[in-house]
Amino acid sequence: MRMLHHKFVEFIPEKVEEGVLYVSIEYCTAIHKCVCGCGNEVVTPLSPTDWKLTFNGKAVTLHPSIGNWNFECQSHYWIRNNKVEFAGRWTEREIHLGRENDLKHKEEYFEMPDIPKKEPVVQEIPKLTIWQKISKLFRL
């Protein structure tokens, strides 16, 4: 398969058809059948730390590449302007490093900036003399 037809939907259908890239903007996800023909459904979440979808009015592009490392086929490809471009296979080490890099990217993205902690302000209350205490009683 060298081309995918994109289809914008609100909900992903129960039966995902081969050759169709379903895109749900509402639920920030895209799904398609693996282009190698193995039949597995490939889910690509759309988020700042996952995939980005570009629609030019005619075709869609997903970035980065899709690496199906958990599937037996371990297919690896790009979807650019609805065209499938196969990428090279990755070694186990490359897969491991890619996963580590993805995790690091997510941690950095979601990490809260260090907010300087303010020391509690301790205000000393001066001790009143006996005459100040008596004077205070009469002011009431």
Tab-separated table of C-alpha atoms in Angstrom:
chain	number	residue	atom	x	y	z
A	1	MET	CA	0.000	0.000	0.000
A	2	ARG	CA	1.458	3.335	-1.016
A	3	MET	CA	-1.452	5.738	-0.336
A	4	LEU	CA	-3.938	6.305	2.455
A	5	HIS	CA	-7.214	8.114	2.039
A	6	HIS	CA	-7.900	10.380	5.031
A	7	LYS	CA	-11.334	10.675	6.554
A	8	PHE	CA	-12.219	13.208	9.245
A	9	VAL	CA	-14.654	11.708	11.751
A	10	GLU	CA	-15.913	12.518	15.213
A	11	PHE	CA	-15.800	8.899	16.379
A	12	ILE	CA	-13.500	6.157	15.154
A	13	PRO	CA	-15.675	3.482	13.499
A	14	GLU	CA	-15.839	-0.026	14.952
A	15	LYS	CA	-14.597	-1.470	11.660
A	16	VAL	CA	-11.413	0.254	10.534
A	17	GLU	CA	-10.987	-0.154	6.784
A	18	GLU	CA	-7.643	-0.790	5.110
A	19	GLY	CA	-6.248	2.198	3.266
A	20	VAL	CA	-8.149	4.770	5.346
A	21	LEU	CA	-6.602	7.088	7.915
A	22	TYR	CA	-9.410	8.113	10.270
A	23	VAL	CA	-8.794	11.422	12.037
A	24	SER	CA	-10.836	12.573	15.024
A	25	ILE	CA	-9.991	16.160	15.859
A	26	GLU	CA	-12.567	16.036	18.659
A	27	TYR	CA	-10.686	13.213	20.388
A	28	CYS	CA	-7.182	14.154	19.197
A	29	THR	CA	-6.409	10.823	17.608
A	30	ALA	CA	-5.862	9.148	14.274
A	31	ILE	CA	-6.131	5.445	13.499
A	32	HIS	CA	-5.441	3.223	10.500
A	33	LYS	CA	-4.627	-0.366	9.674
A	34	CYS	CA	-0.904	-1.082	9.554
A	35	VAL	CA	0.267	-0.478	6.011
A	36	CYS	CA	2.310	-3.694	5.929
A	37	GLY	CA	-0.944	-5.646	5.639
A	38	CYS	CA	-0.713	-7.435	9.019
A	39	GLY	CA	-4.174	-6.131	9.951
A	40	ASN	CA	-3.200	-4.472	13.226
A	41	GLU	CA	-4.813	-1.145	14.058
A	42	VAL	CA	-2.335	1.674	14.556
A	43	VAL	CA	-3.408	4.434	16.939
A	44	THR	CA	-1.555	7.730	16.775
A	45	PRO	CA	-2.532	10.185	19.525
A	46	LEU	CA	-2.315	13.806	18.412
A	47	SER	CA	-0.611	15.930	21.063
A	48	PRO	CA	2.438	18.113	21.642
A	49	THR	CA	4.351	15.045	22.851
A	50	ASP	CA	3.035	12.459	20.387
A	51	TRP	CA	2.124	12.967	16.715
A	52	LYS	CA	1.361	16.186	14.889
A	53	LEU	CA	-1.126	16.220	12.053
A	54	THR	CA	-0.907	18.660	9.179
A	55	PHE	CA	-3.802	19.097	6.767
A	56	ASN	CA	-3.080	21.232	3.701
A	57	GLY	CA	-6.653	21.226	2.432
A	58	LYS	CA	-6.051	18.194	0.259
A	59	ALA	CA	-3.850	15.702	2.135
A	60	VAL	CA	-2.630	14.896	5.641
A	61	THR	CA	0.822	14.372	7.073
A	62	LEU	CA	1.677	12.739	10.392
A	63	HIS	CA	4.918	13.544	12.116
A	64	PRO	CA	7.068	11.847	13.340
A	65	SER	CA	7.339	8.474	11.628
A	66	ILE	CA	5.244	5.549	12.778
A	67	GLY	CA	7.218	2.711	14.301
A	68	ASN	CA	5.074	-0.297	15.154
A	69	TRP	CA	7.608	-1.762	17.575
A	70	ASN	CA	5.003	-3.721	19.565
A	71	PHE	CA	3.695	-5.509	16.474
A	72	GLU	CA	5.291	-8.647	15.096
A	73	CYS	CA	5.827	-6.861	11.768
A	74	GLN	CA	7.703	-3.947	13.392
A	75	SER	CA	6.882	-1.863	10.332
A	76	HIS	CA	8.266	1.665	10.183
A	77	TYR	CA	6.969	4.342	7.837
A	78	TRP	CA	6.029	7.955	7.279
A	79	ILE	CA	2.647	9.288	6.194
A	80	ARG	CA	3.321	12.415	4.128
A	81	ASN	CA	0.617	14.020	2.003
A	82	ASN	CA	-1.422	10.788	2.218
A	83	LYS	CA	1.534	8.837	0.789
A	84	VAL	CA	3.200	6.037	2.715
A	85	GLU	CA	6.983	6.133	2.656
A	86	PHE	CA	8.611	3.101	4.194
A	87	ALA	CA	11.530	3.771	6.513
A	88	GLY	CA	14.339	1.452	7.471
A	89	ARG	CA	14.000	-1.147	10.180
A	90	TRP	CA	15.307	-0.221	13.596
A	91	THR	CA	17.482	-2.435	15.757
A	92	GLU	CA	16.429	-3.316	19.300
A	93	ARG	CA	18.912	-0.709	20.541
A	94	GLU	CA	17.443	2.009	18.296
A	95	ILE	CA	13.939	1.114	19.484
A	96	HIS	CA	15.074	1.284	23.120
A	97	LEU	CA	16.799	4.646	22.595
A	98	GLY	CA	13.768	5.998	20.719
A	99	ARG	CA	11.465	5.027	23.583
A	100	GLU	CA	13.811	6.621	26.116
A	101	ASN	CA	13.909	9.795	24.036
A	102	ASP	CA	10.094	9.879	23.806
A	103	LEU	CA	9.791	9.445	27.575
A	104	LYS	CA	12.356	12.182	28.234
A	105	HIS	CA	10.515	14.524	25.856
A	106	LYS	CA	7.206	13.870	27.673
A	107	GLU	CA	8.789	14.405	31.096
A	108	GLU	CA	10.341	17.694	29.990
A	109	TYR	CA	7.089	18.874	28.431
A	110	PHE	CA	4.938	18.096	31.456
A	111	GLU	CA	7.482	19.133	34.086
A	112	MET	CA	6.319	22.095	36.102
A	113	PRO	CA	8.828	24.931	36.214
A	114	ASP	CA	10.569	25.295	39.520
A	115	ILE	CA	8.674	27.851	41.491
A	116	PRO	CA	10.889	29.493	44.065
A	117	LYS	CA	9.619	28.651	47.476
A	118	LYS	CA	9.159	31.639	49.719
A	119	GLU	CA	10.310	31.373	53.247
A	120	PRO	CA	7.476	31.996	55.673
A	121	VAL	CA	7.579	35.509	57.031
A	122	VAL	CA	7.950	35.427	60.752
A	123	GLN	CA	7.000	38.683	62.281
A	124	GLU	CA	8.138	39.203	65.786
A	125	ILE	CA	5.585	40.819	68.017
A	126	PRO	CA	7.313	43.094	70.453
A	127	LYS	CA	6.646	42.381	74.094
A	128	LEU	CA	4.581	45.043	75.741
A	129	THR	CA	5.670	46.590	78.956
A	130	ILE	CA	3.287	46.553	81.895
A	131	TRP	CA	2.437	50.227	81.268
A	132	GLN	CA	1.654	49.557	77.584
A	133	LYS	CA	-0.653	46.701	78.593
A	134	ILE	CA	-2.494	48.901	81.102
A	135	SER	CA	-2.720	51.700	78.547
A	136	LYS	CA	-4.159	49.286	75.980
A	137	LEU	CA	-6.888	48.215	78.429
A	138	PHE	CA	-8.098	51.777	78.811
A	139	ARG	CA	-8.274	52.351	75.022
A	140	LEU	CA	-11.057	49.802	74.677
